[in-house]
Amino acid sequence: MARELVIMECTECKRRNYTTTKEKRNTPERLEKKKYCPFERKHTVHKETR
């Protein structure tokens, strides 16, 4: 199965900083990861956008 490309958006500054892949069959819900935001200059929660 092919993995799907998803875009991660910062919850604080609302900028789309990262892309990653996921297997939709295993994780149908939206991803949430704590990643570094270069605009905020700190680690923030990033959520998957649709």
MMTF fields as JSON, N, C-alpha, C and O atoms, coordinates in Angstrom:
{
  "mmtfVersion": "1.0.0",
  "mmtfProducer": "UNKNOWN",
  "numBonds": 199,
  "numAtoms": 200,
  "numGroups": 50,
  "numChains": 1,
  "numModels": 1,
  "chainsPerModel": [1],
  "groupsPerChain": [50],
  "chainIdList": ["A"],
  "bondAtomList": [4, 2, 8, 6, 12, 10, 16, 14, 20, 18, 24, 22, 28, 26, 32, 30, 36, 34, 40, 38, 44, 42, 48, 46, 52, 50, 56, 54, 60, 58, 64, 62, 68, 66, 72, 70, 76, 74, 80, 78, 84, 82, 88, 86, 92, 90, 96, 94, 100, 98, 104, 102, 108, 106, 112, 110, 116, 114, 120, 118, 124, 122, 128, 126, 132, 130, 136, 134, 140, 138, 144, 142, 148, 146, 152, 150, 156, 154, 160, 158, 164, 162, 168, 166, 172, 170, 176, 174, 180, 178, 184, 182, 188, 186, 192, 190, 196, 194],
  "bondOrderList": [1, 1, 1, 1, 1, 1, 1, 1, 1, 1, 1, 1, 1, 1, 1, 1, 1, 1, 1, 1, 1, 1, 1, 1, 1, 1, 1, 1, 1, 1, 1, 1, 1, 1, 1, 1, 1, 1, 1, 1, 1, 1, 1, 1, 1, 1, 1, 1, 1],
  "groupList": [{"groupName": "MET", "atomNameList": ["N", "CA", "C", "O"], "elementList": ["N", "C", "C", "O"], "formalChargeList": [0, 0, 0, 0], "bondAtomList": [1, 0, 2, 1, 3, 2], "bondOrderList": [1, 1, 2], "singleLetterCode": "M", "chemCompType": "L-PEPTIDE LINKING"}, {"groupName": "ALA", "atomNameList": ["N", "CA", "C", "O"], "elementList": ["N", "C", "C", "O"], "formalChargeList": [0, 0, 0, 0], "bondAtomList": [1, 0, 2, 1, 3, 2], "bondOrderList": [1, 1, 2], "singleLetterCode": "A", "chemCompType": "L-PEPTIDE LINKING"}, {"groupName": "ARG", "atomNameList": ["N", "CA", "C", "O"], "elementList": ["N", "C", "C", "O"], "formalChargeList": [0, 0, 0, 0], "bondAtomList": [1, 0, 2, 1, 3, 2], "bondOrderList": [1, 1, 2], "singleLetterCode": "R", "chemCompType": "L-PEPTIDE LINKING"}, {"groupName": "GLU", "atomNameList": ["N", "CA", "C", "O"], "elementList": ["N", "C", "C", "O"], "formalChargeList": [0, 0, 0, 0], "bondAtomList": [1, 0, 2, 1, 3, 2], "bondOrderList": [1, 1, 2], "singleLetterCode": "E", "chemCompType": "L-PEPTIDE LINKING"}, {"groupName": "LEU", "atomNameList": ["N", "CA", "C", "O"], "elementList": ["N", "C", "C", "O"], "formalChargeList": [0, 0, 0, 0], "bondAtomList": [1, 0, 2, 1, 3, 2], "bondOrderList": [1, 1, 2], "singleLetterCode": "L", "chemCompType": "L-PEPTIDE LINKING"}, {"groupName": "VAL", "atomNameList": ["N", "CA", "C", "O"], "elementList": ["N", "C", "C", "O"], "formalChargeList": [0, 0, 0, 0], "bondAtomList": [1, 0, 2, 1, 3, 2], "bondOrderList": [1, 1, 2], "singleLetterCode": "V", "chemCompType": "L-PEPTIDE LINKING"}, {"groupName": "ILE", "atomNameList": ["N", "CA", "C", "O"], "elementList": ["N", "C", "C", "O"], "formalChargeList": [0, 0, 0, 0], "bondAtomList": [1, 0, 2, 1, 3, 2], "bondOrderList": [1, 1, 2], "singleLetterCode": "I", "chemCompType": "L-PEPTIDE LINKING"}, {"groupName": "CYS", "atomNameList": ["N", "CA", "C", "O"], "elementList": ["N", "C", "C", "O"], "formalChargeList": [0, 0, 0, 0], "bondAtomList": [1, 0, 2, 1, 3, 2], "bondOrderList": [1, 1, 2], "singleLetterCode": "C", "chemCompType": "L-PEPTIDE LINKING"}, {"groupName": "THR", "atomNameList": ["N", "CA", "C", "O"], "elementList": ["N", "C", "C", "O"], "formalChargeList": [0, 0, 0, 0], "bondAtomList": [1, 0, 2, 1, 3, 2], "bondOrderList": [1, 1, 2], "singleLetterCode": "T", "chemCompType": "L-PEPTIDE LINKING"}, {"groupName": "LYS", "atomNameList": ["N", "CA", "C", "O"], "elementList": ["N", "C", "C", "O"], "formalChargeList": [0, 0, 0, 0], "bondAtomList": [1, 0, 2, 1, 3, 2], "bondOrderList": [1, 1, 2], "singleLetterCode": "K", "chemCompType": "L-PEPTIDE LINKING"}, {"groupName": "ASN", "atomNameList": ["N", "CA", "C", "O"], "elementList": ["N", "C", "C", "O"], "formalChargeList": [0, 0, 0, 0], "bondAtomList": [1, 0, 2, 1, 3, 2], "bondOrderList": [1, 1, 2], "singleLetterCode": "N", "chemCompType": "L-PEPTIDE LINKING"}, {"groupName": "TYR", "atomNameList": ["N", "CA", "C", "O"], "elementList": ["N", "C", "C", "O"], "formalChargeList": [0, 0, 0, 0], "bondAtomList": [1, 0, 2, 1, 3, 2], "bondOrderList": [1, 1, 2], "singleLetterCode": "Y", "chemCompType": "L-PEPTIDE LINKING"}, {"groupName": "PRO", "atomNameList": ["N", "CA", "C", "O"], "elementList": ["N", "C", "C", "O"], "formalChargeList": [0, 0, 0, 0], "bondAtomList": [1, 0, 2, 1, 3, 2], "bondOrderList": [1, 1, 2], "singleLetterCode": "P", "chemCompType": "L-PEPTIDE LINKING"}, {"groupName": "PHE", "atomNameList": ["N", "CA", "C", "O"], "elementList": ["N", "C", "C", "O"], "formalChargeList": [0, 0, 0, 0], "bondAtomList": [1, 0, 2, 1, 3, 2], "bondOrderList": [1, 1, 2], "singleLetterCode": "F", "chemCompType": "L-PEPTIDE LINKING"}, {"groupName": "HIS", "atomNameList": ["N", "CA", "C", "O"], "elementList": ["N", "C", "C", "O"], "formalChargeList": [0, 0, 0, 0], "bondAtomList": [1, 0, 2, 1, 3, 2], "bondOrderList": [1, 1, 2], "singleLetterCode": "H", "chemCompType": "L-PEPTIDE LINKING"}],
  "groupTypeList": [0, 1, 2, 3, 4, 5, 6, 0, 3, 7, 8, 3, 7, 9, 2, 2, 10, 11, 8, 8, 8, 9, 3, 9, 2, 10, 8, 12, 3, 2, 4, 3, 9, 9, 9, 11, 7, 12, 13, 3, 2, 9, 14, 8, 5, 14, 9, 3, 8, 2],
  "groupIdList": [1, 2, 3, 4, 5, 6, 7, 8, 9, 10, 11, 12, 13, 14, 15, 16, 17, 18, 19, 20, 21, 22, 23, 24, 25, 26, 27, 28, 29, 30, 31, 32, 33, 34, 35, 36, 37, 38, 39, 40, 41, 42, 43, 44, 45, 46, 47, 48, 49, 50],
  "secStructList": [7, 7, 7, 3, 3, 3, 3, 3, 3, 3, 6, 6, 6, 7, 7, 3, 3, 3, 3, 3, 3, 3, 7, 6, 6, 6, 7, 7, 1, 7, 7, 3, 3, 3, 3, 3, 3, 6, 6, 6, 6, 3, 3, 3, 3, 3, 3, 3, 7, 7],
  "xCoordList": [0.844, 0.0, 0.885, 1.939, 0.438, 1.181, 0.87, -0.258, 1.89, 1.696, 1.243, 1.636, 0.416, -0.149, 0.654, 1.034, 0.911, 1.62, 0.65, -0.423, 1.024, 0.188, 1.005, 2.224, 0.331, 0.964, 0.661, -0.481, 1.69, 1.538, 1.502, 2.312, 0.546, 0.355, 0.558, 0.071, 1.275, 1.515, 0.208, -0.544, -0.065, -1.304, -1.227, -2.26, -0.025, 0.111, 0.186, -0.535, 1.046, 1.197, 0.402, 0.309, -0.175, -1.018, -0.274, -0.893, 1.037, 1.809, 2.049, 2.153, 2.134, 2.345, 3.842, 4.418, 4.46, 5.912, 6.464, 7.557, 5.751, 6.298, 5.39, 4.179, 6.004, 5.254, 5.764, 6.932, 4.884, 5.234, 4.314, 3.402, 4.542, 3.681, 3.025, 3.544, 1.873, 1.21, 0.415, 0.049, 0.157, -0.659, -2.086, -2.364, -2.991, -4.352, -5.128, -6.015, -4.812, -5.538, -5.226, -6.105, -3.985, -3.597, -3.961, -4.3, -3.9, -4.201, -5.172, -4.738, -6.471, -7.437, -7.65, -8.096, -7.338, -7.517, -6.348, -5.348, -6.494, -5.463, -4.263, -4.402, -3.084, -1.851, -1.648, -2.048, -1.024, -0.591, 0.8, 1.014, 1.759, 3.135, 3.695, 3.329, 4.578, 5.252, 6.541, 7.444, 6.625, 7.773, 8.249, 7.54, 9.45, 10.021, 9.425, 9.398, 8.949, 8.43, 9.485, 9.778, 10.064, 11.1, 10.569, 11.337, 9.277, 8.701, 8.45, 8.62, 8.047, 7.841, 9.141, 9.271, 10.092, 11.387, 11.241, 11.928, 10.322, 10.135, 9.373, 8.862, 9.297, 8.547, 7.06, 6.676, 6.236, 4.791, 4.115, 4.754, 2.83, 2.052, 1.704, 1.226, 1.949, 1.593, 0.53, 0.654, -0.533, -1.634, -1.691, -1.256, -2.229, -2.402, -3.525, -4.582, -3.3, -4.336, -4.981, -4.417, -6.14, -6.848, -6.76, -7.291],
  "yCoordList": [-1.189, 0.0, 1.247, 1.281, 2.25, 3.506, 4.359, 4.392, 5.037, 5.94, 7.293, 7.711, 7.971, 9.253, 10.406, 10.365, 11.426, 12.617, 13.533, 13.847, 13.963, 14.869, 16.094, 16.014, 17.224, 18.491, 18.791, 18.663, 19.191, 19.494, 21.01, 21.736, 21.48, 22.911, 23.212, 22.478, 24.287, 24.712, 25.216, 25.94, 24.836, 25.259, 26.688, 27.302, 27.224, 28.578, 29.638, 30.634, 29.44, 30.464, 30.143, 30.98, 28.935, 28.49, 28.391, 28.429, 28.265, 28.089, 26.616, 25.818, 26.267, 24.874, 24.662, 25.075, 24.011, 23.905, 22.571, 22.534, 21.486, 20.159, 19.32, 19.531, 18.358, 17.313, 15.98, 15.847, 15.007, 13.659, 12.693, 13.114, 11.408, 10.415, 9.582, 9.461, 9.009, 8.113, 7.081, 7.29, 5.973, 4.912, 5.129, 4.948, 5.516, 5.873, 4.708, 4.91, 3.501, 2.337, 2.089, 1.668, 2.347, 2.108, 3.265, 3.044, 4.502, 5.69, 6.587, 7.534, 6.314, 7.137, 8.517, 9.431, 8.688, 9.995, 10.921, 10.479, 12.196, 13.171, 13.026, 12.734, 13.234, 13.148, 14.413, 15.504, 14.253, 15.378, 15.055, 14.033, 15.929, 15.727, 17.021, 18.108, 16.898, 18.07, 18.259, 17.424, 19.357, 19.606, 21.053, 21.888, 21.325, 22.657, 23.589, 23.256, 24.752, 25.774, 26.869, 27.547, 27.061, 28.083, 29.508, 30.425, 29.71, 31.049, 31.437, 32.596, 30.464, 30.699, 30.517, 31.009, 29.814, 29.478, 28.669, 28.909, 27.703, 26.774, 25.552, 25.551, 24.519, 23.324, 23.559, 24.004, 23.252, 23.413, 22.173, 21.356, 22.043, 20.935, 21.264, 22.357, 20.307, 20.434, 19.407, 18.243, 19.835, 18.942, 18.747, 19.6, 17.624, 17.32, 18.172, 18.316, 18.733, 19.503, 18.626, 17.607, 19.02, 18.245, 18.956, 18.469],
  "zCoordList": [0.0, 0.0, 0.0, 0.634, -0.712, -0.77, 0.455, 0.946, 0.926, 2.061, 1.537, 0.448, 2.317, 1.894, 2.481, 3.651, 1.682, 2.121, 2.867, 2.353, 4.079, 4.865, 5.253, 5.405, 5.413, 5.77, 7.229, 7.671, 7.981, 9.398, 9.586, 9.009, 10.407, 10.644, 12.121, 12.982, 12.413, 13.79, 14.397, 13.743, 15.647, 16.291, 16.814, 17.081, 16.963, 17.501, 16.406, 16.463, 15.415, 14.373, 13.109, 12.212, 13.027, 11.905, 10.574, 9.511, 10.631, 9.4, 9.144, 10.075, 7.88, 7.495, 7.301, 6.295, 8.284, 8.335, 7.859, 7.294, 8.068, 7.843, 6.968, 6.91, 6.286, 5.591, 6.11, 6.476, 6.139, 6.55, 5.831, 5.12, 6.009, 5.387, 6.473, 7.583, 6.138, 7.072, 6.298, 5.142, 6.954, 6.399, 6.892, 8.078, 5.994, 6.392, 6.976, 7.805, 6.56, 7.06, 8.537, 9.288, 8.963, 10.353, 11.264, 12.427, 10.765, 11.571, 10.81, 10.153, 10.882, 10.145, 10.757, 10.064, 12.054, 12.686, 12.309, 11.744, 12.631, 12.301, 13.222, 14.41, 12.652, 13.432, 14.252, 13.845, 15.408, 16.236, 16.727, 17.38, 16.412, 16.845, 17.386, 16.938, 18.347, 18.889, 18.1, 18.165, 17.356, 16.495, 16.679, 17.241, 16.198, 16.326, 15.278, 14.093, 15.707, 14.794, 14.664, 15.649, 13.479, 13.325, 13.444, 13.736, 13.225, 13.323, 14.782, 15.159, 15.596, 17.029, 17.813, 18.934, 17.22, 17.818, 19.103, 20.095, 19.053, 20.165, 19.664, 18.544, 20.486, 20.142, 20.418, 21.5, 19.418, 19.535, 18.962, 18.299, 19.222, 18.672, 17.225, 16.919, 16.349, 14.934, 14.623, 15.006, 13.92, 13.567, 12.066, 11.293, 11.676, 10.265, 9.681, 10.295, 8.504, 7.82, 6.753, 6.353, 6.305, 5.269, 3.944, 2.946]
}
